[in-house]
Coordinates of N, CA and C in Angstrom, one line a residue:
X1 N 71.6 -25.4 -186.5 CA 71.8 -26.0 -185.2 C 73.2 -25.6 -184.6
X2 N 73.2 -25.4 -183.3 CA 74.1 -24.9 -182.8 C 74.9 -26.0 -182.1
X3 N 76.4 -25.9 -182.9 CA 77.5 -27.0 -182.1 C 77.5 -27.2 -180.9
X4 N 77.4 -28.7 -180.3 CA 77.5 -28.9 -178.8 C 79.0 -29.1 -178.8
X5 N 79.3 -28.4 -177.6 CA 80.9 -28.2 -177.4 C 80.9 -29.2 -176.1
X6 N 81.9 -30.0 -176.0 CA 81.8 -30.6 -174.5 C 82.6 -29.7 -173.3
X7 N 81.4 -30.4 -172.2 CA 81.8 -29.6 -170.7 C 82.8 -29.7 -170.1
X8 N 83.6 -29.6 -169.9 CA 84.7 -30.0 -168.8 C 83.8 -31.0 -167.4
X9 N 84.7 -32.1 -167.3 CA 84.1 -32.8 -166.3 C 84.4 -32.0 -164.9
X10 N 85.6 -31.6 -164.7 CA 85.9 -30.6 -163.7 C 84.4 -29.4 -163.2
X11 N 83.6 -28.9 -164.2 CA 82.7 -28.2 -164.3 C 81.7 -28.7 -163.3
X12 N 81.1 -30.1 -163.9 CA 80.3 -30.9 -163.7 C 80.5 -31.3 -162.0
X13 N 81.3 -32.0 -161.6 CA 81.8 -31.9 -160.5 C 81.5 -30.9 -159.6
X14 N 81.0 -29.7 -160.2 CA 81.0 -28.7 -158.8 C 79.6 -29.4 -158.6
X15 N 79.2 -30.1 -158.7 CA 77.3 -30.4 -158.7 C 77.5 -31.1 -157.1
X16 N 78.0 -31.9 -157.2 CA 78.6 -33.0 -155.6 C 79.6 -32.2 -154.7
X17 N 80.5 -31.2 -155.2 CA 81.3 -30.5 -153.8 C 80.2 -30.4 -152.2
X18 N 80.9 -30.8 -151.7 CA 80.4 -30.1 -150.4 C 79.3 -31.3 -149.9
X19 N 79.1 -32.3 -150.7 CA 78.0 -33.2 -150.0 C 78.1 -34.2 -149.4
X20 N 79.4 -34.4 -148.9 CA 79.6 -35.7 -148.2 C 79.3 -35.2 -146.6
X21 N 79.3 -33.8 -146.4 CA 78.3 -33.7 -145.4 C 77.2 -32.9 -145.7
X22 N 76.4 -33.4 -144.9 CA 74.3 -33.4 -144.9 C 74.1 -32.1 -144.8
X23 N 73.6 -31.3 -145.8 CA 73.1 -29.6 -145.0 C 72.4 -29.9 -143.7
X24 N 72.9 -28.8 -143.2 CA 71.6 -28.7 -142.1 C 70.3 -29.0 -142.3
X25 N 70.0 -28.2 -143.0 CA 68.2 -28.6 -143.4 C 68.2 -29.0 -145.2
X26 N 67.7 -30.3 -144.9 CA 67.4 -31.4 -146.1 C 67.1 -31.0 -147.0
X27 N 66.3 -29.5 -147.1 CA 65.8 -29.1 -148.1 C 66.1 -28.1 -148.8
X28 N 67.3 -28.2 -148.2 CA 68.7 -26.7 -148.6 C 69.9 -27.6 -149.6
X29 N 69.7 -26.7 -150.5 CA 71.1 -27.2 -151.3 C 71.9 -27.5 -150.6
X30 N 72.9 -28.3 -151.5 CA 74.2 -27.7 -150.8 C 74.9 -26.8 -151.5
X31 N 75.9 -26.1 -150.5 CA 76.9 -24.9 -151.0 C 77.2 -24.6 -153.1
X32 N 77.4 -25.9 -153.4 CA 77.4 -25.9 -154.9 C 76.3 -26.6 -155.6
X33 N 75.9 -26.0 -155.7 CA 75.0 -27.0 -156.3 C 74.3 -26.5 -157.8
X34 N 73.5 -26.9 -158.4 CA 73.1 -26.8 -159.2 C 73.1 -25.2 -159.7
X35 N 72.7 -24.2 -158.9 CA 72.9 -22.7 -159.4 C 74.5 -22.8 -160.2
X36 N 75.3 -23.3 -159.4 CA 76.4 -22.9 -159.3 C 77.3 -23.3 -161.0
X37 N 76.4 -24.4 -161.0 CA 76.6 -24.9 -162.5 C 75.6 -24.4 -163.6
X38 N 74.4 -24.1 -163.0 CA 73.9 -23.1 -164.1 C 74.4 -22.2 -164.5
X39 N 74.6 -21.6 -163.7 CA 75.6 -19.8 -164.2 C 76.6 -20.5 -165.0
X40 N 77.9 -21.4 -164.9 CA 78.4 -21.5 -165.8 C 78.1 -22.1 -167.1
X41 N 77.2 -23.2 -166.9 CA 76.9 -23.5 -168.4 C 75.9 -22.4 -169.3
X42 N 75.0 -21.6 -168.4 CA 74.4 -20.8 -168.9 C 73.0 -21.2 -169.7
X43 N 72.6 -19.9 -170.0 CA 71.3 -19.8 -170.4 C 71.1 -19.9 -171.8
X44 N 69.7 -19.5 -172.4 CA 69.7 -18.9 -173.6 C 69.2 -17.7 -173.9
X45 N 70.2 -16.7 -175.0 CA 70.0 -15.2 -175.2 C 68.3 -15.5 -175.8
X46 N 68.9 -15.9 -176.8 CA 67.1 -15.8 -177.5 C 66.4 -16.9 -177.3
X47 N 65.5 -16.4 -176.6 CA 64.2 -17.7 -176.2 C 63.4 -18.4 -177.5
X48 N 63.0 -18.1 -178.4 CA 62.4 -18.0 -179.1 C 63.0 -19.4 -179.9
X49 N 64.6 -19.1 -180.4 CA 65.4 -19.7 -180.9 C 65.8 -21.1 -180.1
X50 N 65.8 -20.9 -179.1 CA 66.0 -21.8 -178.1 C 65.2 -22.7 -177.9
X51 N 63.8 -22.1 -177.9 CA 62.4 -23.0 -178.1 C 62.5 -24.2 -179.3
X52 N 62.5 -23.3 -180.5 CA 62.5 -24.0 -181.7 C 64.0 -24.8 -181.6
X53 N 64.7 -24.7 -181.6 CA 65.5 -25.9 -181.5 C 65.8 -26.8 -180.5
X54 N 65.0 -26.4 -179.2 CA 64.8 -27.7 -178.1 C 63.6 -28.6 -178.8
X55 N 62.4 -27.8 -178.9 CA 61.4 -28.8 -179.7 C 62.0 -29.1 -181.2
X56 N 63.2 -29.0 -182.0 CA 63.3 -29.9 -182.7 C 64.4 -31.2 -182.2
X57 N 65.0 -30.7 -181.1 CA 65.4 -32.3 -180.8 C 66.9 -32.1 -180.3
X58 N 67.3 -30.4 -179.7 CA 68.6 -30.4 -179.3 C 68.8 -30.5 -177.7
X59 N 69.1 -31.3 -176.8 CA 69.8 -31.2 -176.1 C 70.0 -30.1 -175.4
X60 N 71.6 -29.9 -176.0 CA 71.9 -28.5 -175.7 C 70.8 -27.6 -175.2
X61 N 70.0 -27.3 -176.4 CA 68.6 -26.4 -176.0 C 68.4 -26.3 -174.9
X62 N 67.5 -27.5 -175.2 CA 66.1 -27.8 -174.3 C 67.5 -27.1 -172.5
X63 N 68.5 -27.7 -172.3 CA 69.3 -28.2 -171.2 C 69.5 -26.5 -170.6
X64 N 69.4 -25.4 -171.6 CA 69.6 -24.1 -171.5 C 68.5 -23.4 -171.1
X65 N 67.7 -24.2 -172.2 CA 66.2 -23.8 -171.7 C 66.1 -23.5 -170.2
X66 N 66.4 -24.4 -170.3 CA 66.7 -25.0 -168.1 C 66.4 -24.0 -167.5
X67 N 67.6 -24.0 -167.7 CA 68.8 -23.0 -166.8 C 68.0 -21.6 -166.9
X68 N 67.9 -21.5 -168.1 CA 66.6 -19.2 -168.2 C 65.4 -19.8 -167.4
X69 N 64.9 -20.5 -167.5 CA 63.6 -20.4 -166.5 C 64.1 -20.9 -165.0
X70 N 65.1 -21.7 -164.5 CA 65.4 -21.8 -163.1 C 66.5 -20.8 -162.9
X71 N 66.6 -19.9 -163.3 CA 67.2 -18.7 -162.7 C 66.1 -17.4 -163.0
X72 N 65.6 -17.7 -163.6 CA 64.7 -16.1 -164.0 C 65.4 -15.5 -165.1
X73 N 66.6 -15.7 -166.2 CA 67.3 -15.0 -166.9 C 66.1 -14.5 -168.0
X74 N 65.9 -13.4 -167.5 CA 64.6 -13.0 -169.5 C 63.2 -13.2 -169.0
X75 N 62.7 -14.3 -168.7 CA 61.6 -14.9 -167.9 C 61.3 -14.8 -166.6
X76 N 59.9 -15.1 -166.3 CA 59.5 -15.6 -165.0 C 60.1 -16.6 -164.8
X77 N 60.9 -16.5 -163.3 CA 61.5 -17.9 -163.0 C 60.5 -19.4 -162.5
X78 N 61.0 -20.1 -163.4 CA 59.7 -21.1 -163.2 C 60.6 -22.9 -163.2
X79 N 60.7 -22.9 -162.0 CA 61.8 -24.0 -161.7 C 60.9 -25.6 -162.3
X80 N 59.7 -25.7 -162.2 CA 58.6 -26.7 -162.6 C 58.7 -27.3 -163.7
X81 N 59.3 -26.0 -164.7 CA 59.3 -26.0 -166.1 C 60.9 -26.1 -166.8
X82 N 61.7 -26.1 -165.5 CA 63.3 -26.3 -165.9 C 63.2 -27.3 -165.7
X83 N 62.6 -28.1 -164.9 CA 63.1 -29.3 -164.5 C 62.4 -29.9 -165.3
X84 N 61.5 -29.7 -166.3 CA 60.8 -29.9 -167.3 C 61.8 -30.3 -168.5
X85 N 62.3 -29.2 -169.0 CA 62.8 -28.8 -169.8 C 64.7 -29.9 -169.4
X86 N 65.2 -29.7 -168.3 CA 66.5 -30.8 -167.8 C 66.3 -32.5 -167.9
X87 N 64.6 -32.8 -168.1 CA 64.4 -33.9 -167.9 C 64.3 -34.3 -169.6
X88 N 63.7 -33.5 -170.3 CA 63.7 -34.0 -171.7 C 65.2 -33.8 -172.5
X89 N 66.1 -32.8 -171.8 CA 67.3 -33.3 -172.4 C 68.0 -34.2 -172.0
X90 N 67.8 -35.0 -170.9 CA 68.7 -35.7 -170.3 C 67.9 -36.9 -171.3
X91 N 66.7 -36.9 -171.2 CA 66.2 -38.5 -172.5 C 66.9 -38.3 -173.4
X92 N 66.9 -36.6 -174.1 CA 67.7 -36.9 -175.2 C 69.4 -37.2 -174.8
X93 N 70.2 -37.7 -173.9 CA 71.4 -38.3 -173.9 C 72.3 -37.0 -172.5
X94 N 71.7 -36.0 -172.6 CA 72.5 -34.8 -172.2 C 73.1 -34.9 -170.3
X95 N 74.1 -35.6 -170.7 CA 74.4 -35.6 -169.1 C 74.4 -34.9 -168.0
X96 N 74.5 -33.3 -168.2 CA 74.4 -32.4 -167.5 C 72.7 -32.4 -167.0
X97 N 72.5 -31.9 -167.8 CA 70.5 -32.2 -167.3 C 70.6 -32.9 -166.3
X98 N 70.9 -34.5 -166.3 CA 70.3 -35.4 -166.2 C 70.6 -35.4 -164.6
X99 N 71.9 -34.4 -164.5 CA 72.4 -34.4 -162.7 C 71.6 -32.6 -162.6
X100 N 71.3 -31.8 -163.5 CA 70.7 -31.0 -162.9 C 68.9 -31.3 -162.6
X101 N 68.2 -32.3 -163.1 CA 67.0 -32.4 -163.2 C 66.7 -33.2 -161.7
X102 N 68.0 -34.0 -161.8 CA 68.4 -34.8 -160.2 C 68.4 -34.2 -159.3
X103 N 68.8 -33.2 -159.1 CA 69.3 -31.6 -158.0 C 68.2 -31.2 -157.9
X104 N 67.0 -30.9 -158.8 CA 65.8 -30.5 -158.9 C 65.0 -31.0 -158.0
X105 N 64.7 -32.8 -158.1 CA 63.8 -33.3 -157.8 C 64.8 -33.8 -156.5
X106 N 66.0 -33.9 -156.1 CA 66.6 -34.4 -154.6 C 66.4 -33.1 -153.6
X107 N 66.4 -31.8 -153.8 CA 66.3 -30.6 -153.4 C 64.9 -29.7 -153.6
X108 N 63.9 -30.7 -153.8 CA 62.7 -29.8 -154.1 C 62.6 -28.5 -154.8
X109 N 63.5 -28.0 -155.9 CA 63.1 -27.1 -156.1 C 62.4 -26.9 -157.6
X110 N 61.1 -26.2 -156.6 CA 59.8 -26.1 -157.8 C 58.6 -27.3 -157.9
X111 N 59.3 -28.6 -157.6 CA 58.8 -29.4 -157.4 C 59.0 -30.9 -155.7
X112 N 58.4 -31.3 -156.0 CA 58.0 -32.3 -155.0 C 59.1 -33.2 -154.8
X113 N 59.6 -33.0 -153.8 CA 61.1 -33.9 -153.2 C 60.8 -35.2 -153.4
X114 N 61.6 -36.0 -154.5 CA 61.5 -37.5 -155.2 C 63.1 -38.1 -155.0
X115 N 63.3 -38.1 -153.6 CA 64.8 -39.3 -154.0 C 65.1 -40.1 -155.1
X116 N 64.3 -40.9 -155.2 CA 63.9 -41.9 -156.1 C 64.8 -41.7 -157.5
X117 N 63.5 -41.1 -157.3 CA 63.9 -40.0 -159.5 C 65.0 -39.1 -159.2
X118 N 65.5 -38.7 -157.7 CA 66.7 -38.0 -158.1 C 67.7 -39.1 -158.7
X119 N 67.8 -40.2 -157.7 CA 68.7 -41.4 -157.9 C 69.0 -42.1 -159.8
X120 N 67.9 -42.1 -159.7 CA 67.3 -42.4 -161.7 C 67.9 -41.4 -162.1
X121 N 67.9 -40.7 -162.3 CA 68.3 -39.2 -163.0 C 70.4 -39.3 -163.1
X122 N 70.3 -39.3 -161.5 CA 72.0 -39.4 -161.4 C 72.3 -40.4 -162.1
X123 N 71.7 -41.7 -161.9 CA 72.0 -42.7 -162.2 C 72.3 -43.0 -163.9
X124 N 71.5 -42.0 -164.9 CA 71.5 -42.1 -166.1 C 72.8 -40.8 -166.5
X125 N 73.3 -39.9 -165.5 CA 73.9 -39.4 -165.7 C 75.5 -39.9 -165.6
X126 N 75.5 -40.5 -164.8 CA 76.8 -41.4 -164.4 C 76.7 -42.8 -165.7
X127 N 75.7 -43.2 -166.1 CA 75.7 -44.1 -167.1 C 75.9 -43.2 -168.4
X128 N 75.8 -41.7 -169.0 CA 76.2 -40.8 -169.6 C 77.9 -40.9 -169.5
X129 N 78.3 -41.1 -168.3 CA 79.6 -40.6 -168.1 C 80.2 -40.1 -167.4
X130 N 79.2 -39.0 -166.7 CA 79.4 -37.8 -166.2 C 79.7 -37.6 -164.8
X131 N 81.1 -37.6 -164.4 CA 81.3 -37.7 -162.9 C 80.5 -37.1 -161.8
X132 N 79.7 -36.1 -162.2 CA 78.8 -35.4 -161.2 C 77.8 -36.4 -160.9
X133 N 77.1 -37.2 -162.0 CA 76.0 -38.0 -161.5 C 76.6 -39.3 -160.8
X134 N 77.5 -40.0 -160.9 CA 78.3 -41.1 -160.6 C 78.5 -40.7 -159.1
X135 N 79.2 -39.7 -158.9 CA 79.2 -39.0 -157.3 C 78.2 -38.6 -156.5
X136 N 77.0 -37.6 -156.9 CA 75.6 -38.0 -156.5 C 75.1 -39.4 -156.3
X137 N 75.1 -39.8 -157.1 CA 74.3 -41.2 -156.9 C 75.0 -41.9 -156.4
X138 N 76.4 -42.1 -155.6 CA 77.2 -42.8 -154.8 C 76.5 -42.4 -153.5
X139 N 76.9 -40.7 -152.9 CA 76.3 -40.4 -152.0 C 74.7 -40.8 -151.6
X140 N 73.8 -41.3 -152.6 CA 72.6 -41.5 -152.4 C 72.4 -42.5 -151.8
X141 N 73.4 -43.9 -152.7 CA 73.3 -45.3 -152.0 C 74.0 -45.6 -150.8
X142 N 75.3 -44.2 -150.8 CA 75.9 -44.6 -149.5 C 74.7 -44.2 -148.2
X143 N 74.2 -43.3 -148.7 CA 73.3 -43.1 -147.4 C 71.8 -44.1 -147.2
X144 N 71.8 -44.8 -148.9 CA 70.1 -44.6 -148.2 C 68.9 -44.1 -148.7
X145 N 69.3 -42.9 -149.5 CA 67.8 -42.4 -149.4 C 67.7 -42.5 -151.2
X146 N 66.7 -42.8 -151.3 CA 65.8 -43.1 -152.2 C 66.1 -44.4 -153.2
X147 N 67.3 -44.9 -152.7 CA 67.6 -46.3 -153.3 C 67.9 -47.1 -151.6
X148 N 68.5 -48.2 -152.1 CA 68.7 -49.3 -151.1 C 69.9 -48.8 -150.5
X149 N 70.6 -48.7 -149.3 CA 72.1 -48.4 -149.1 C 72.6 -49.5 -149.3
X150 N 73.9 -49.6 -150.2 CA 74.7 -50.5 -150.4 C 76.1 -49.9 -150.4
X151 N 76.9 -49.7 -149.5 CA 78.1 -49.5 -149.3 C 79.2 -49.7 -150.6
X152 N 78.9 -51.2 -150.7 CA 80.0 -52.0 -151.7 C 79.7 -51.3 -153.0
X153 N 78.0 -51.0 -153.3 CA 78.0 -50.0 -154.8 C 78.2 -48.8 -154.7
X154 N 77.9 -48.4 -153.6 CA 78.6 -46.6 -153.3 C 79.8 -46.5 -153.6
X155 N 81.2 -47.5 -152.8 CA 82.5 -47.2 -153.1 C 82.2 -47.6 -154.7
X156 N 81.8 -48.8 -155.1 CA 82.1 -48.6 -157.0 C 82.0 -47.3 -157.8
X157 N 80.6 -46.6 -156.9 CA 80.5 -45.3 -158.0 C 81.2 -44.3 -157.6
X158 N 81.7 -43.9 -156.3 CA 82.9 -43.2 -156.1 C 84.4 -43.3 -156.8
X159 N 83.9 -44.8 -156.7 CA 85.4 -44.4 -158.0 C 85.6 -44.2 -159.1
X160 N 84.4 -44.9 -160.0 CA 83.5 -44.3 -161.0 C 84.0 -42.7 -161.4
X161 N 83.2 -42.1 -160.2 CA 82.9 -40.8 -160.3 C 85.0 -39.9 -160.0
X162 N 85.9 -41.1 -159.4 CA 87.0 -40.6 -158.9 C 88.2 -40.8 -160.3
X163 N 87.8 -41.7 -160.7 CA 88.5 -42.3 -162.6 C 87.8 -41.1 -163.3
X164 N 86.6 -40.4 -163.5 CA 86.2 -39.5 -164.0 C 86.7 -37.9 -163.9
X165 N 87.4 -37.7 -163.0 CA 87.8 -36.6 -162.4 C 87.4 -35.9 -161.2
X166 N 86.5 -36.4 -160.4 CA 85.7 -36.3 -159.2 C 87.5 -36.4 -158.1
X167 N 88.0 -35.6 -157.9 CA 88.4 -35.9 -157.0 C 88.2 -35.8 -155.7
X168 N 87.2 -35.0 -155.4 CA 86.9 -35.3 -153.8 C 86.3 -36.9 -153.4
X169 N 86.0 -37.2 -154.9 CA 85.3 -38.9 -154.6 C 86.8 -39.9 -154.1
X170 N 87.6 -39.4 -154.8 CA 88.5 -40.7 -154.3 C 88.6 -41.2 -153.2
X171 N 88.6 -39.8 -152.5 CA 88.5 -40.3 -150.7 C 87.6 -41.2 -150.4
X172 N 86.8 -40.6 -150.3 CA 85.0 -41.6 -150.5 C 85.2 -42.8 -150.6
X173 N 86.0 -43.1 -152.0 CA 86.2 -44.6 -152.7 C 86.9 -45.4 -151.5
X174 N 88.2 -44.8 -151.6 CA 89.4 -45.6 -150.7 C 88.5 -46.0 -149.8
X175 N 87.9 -44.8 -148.7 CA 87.4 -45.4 -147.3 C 86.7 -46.5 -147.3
X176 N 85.7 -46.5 -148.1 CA 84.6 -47.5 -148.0 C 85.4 -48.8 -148.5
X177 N 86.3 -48.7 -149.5 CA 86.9 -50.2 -149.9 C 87.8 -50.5 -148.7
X178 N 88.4 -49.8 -147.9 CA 89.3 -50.1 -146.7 C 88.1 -50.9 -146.0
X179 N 86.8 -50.6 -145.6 CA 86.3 -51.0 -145.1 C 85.5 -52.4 -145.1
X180 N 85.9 -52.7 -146.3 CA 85.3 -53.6 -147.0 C 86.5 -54.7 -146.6
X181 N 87.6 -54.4 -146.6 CA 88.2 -55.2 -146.1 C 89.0 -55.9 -145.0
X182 N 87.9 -54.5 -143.6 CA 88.4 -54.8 -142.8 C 87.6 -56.0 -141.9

């Protein structure tokens, strides 16, 4: 089995750059987004190897797995099947997944645009730890979509996400608690 090394939260964070404003079109990433964190965490060379140790229970793996089928790296690119593959690592604990599987199903790609399950997804990723999901899923409730908007729990997970290393969240945070008090 191959050592899981941890990610830099700074990494993770590129997942939320850029989204406190709305792409033009809803169905367009934004500027950073999940590619952008693929390429760095990367793929896997050997598929084969990769297989056999996602189906025995690594994380890591399966989370790599990802990433060679939603990029095309070796394979036919088959986003259906990353987000396949991002969703069963994040059960097994893997925080990254769990904001890339999010990006998947909030961005349609490969599959069928699910706020909802993007929200769940962030939501377990931010309960991982992981400032990217905490920041996503702040943006979600701040706006609305696919959970309830609640302002008061947005600034919490902005700051969440801003204690974490998120620092474009802190702004986020401050405003909404200024608001809260005014």
């Amino acid at each position: 089995m191959v050592p899981r090394h941890p990610i830099p939260v700074a990494i993770l964070a590129l997942a939320a750059c850029g989204r406190n404003h709305p792409p033009p079109d809803e169905r367009t990433a934004p500027s950073a987004s999940v590619v952008a964190i693929g390429v760095t965490l990367g793929g896997c060379e050997d598929l084969d190897v990769c297989r056999k140790e996602c189906d025995a229970g690594s994380a890591d793996r399966c989370r790599r797995l990802g990433v060679t089928y939603a990029f095309g790296q070796g394979v036919d690119k088959d986003e259906g099947r990353a987000t396949a593959l991002y969703g069963q690592a994040c059960d097994m604990g893997d925080g990254p997944a769990c904001v890339f599987a999010g990006q998947m199903h909030e961005y349609a790609h490969g599959i069928p645009k699910d706020d909802a399950r993007a929200a769940t997804l962030y939501g377990r990723a931010c309960d991982l730890r992981w400032a990217a999901g905490c920041y996503n899923l702040a943006i979600m409730v701040d706006r609305g979509r696919g959970v309830p908007q609640d302002r008061a729990r947005a600034a919490d997970l902005y700051q969440m996400a801003c204690t974490a290393g998120a620092k474009q969240a802190c702004d986020k945070a401050k405003e909404l608690y200024e608001l809260r008090t005014k």
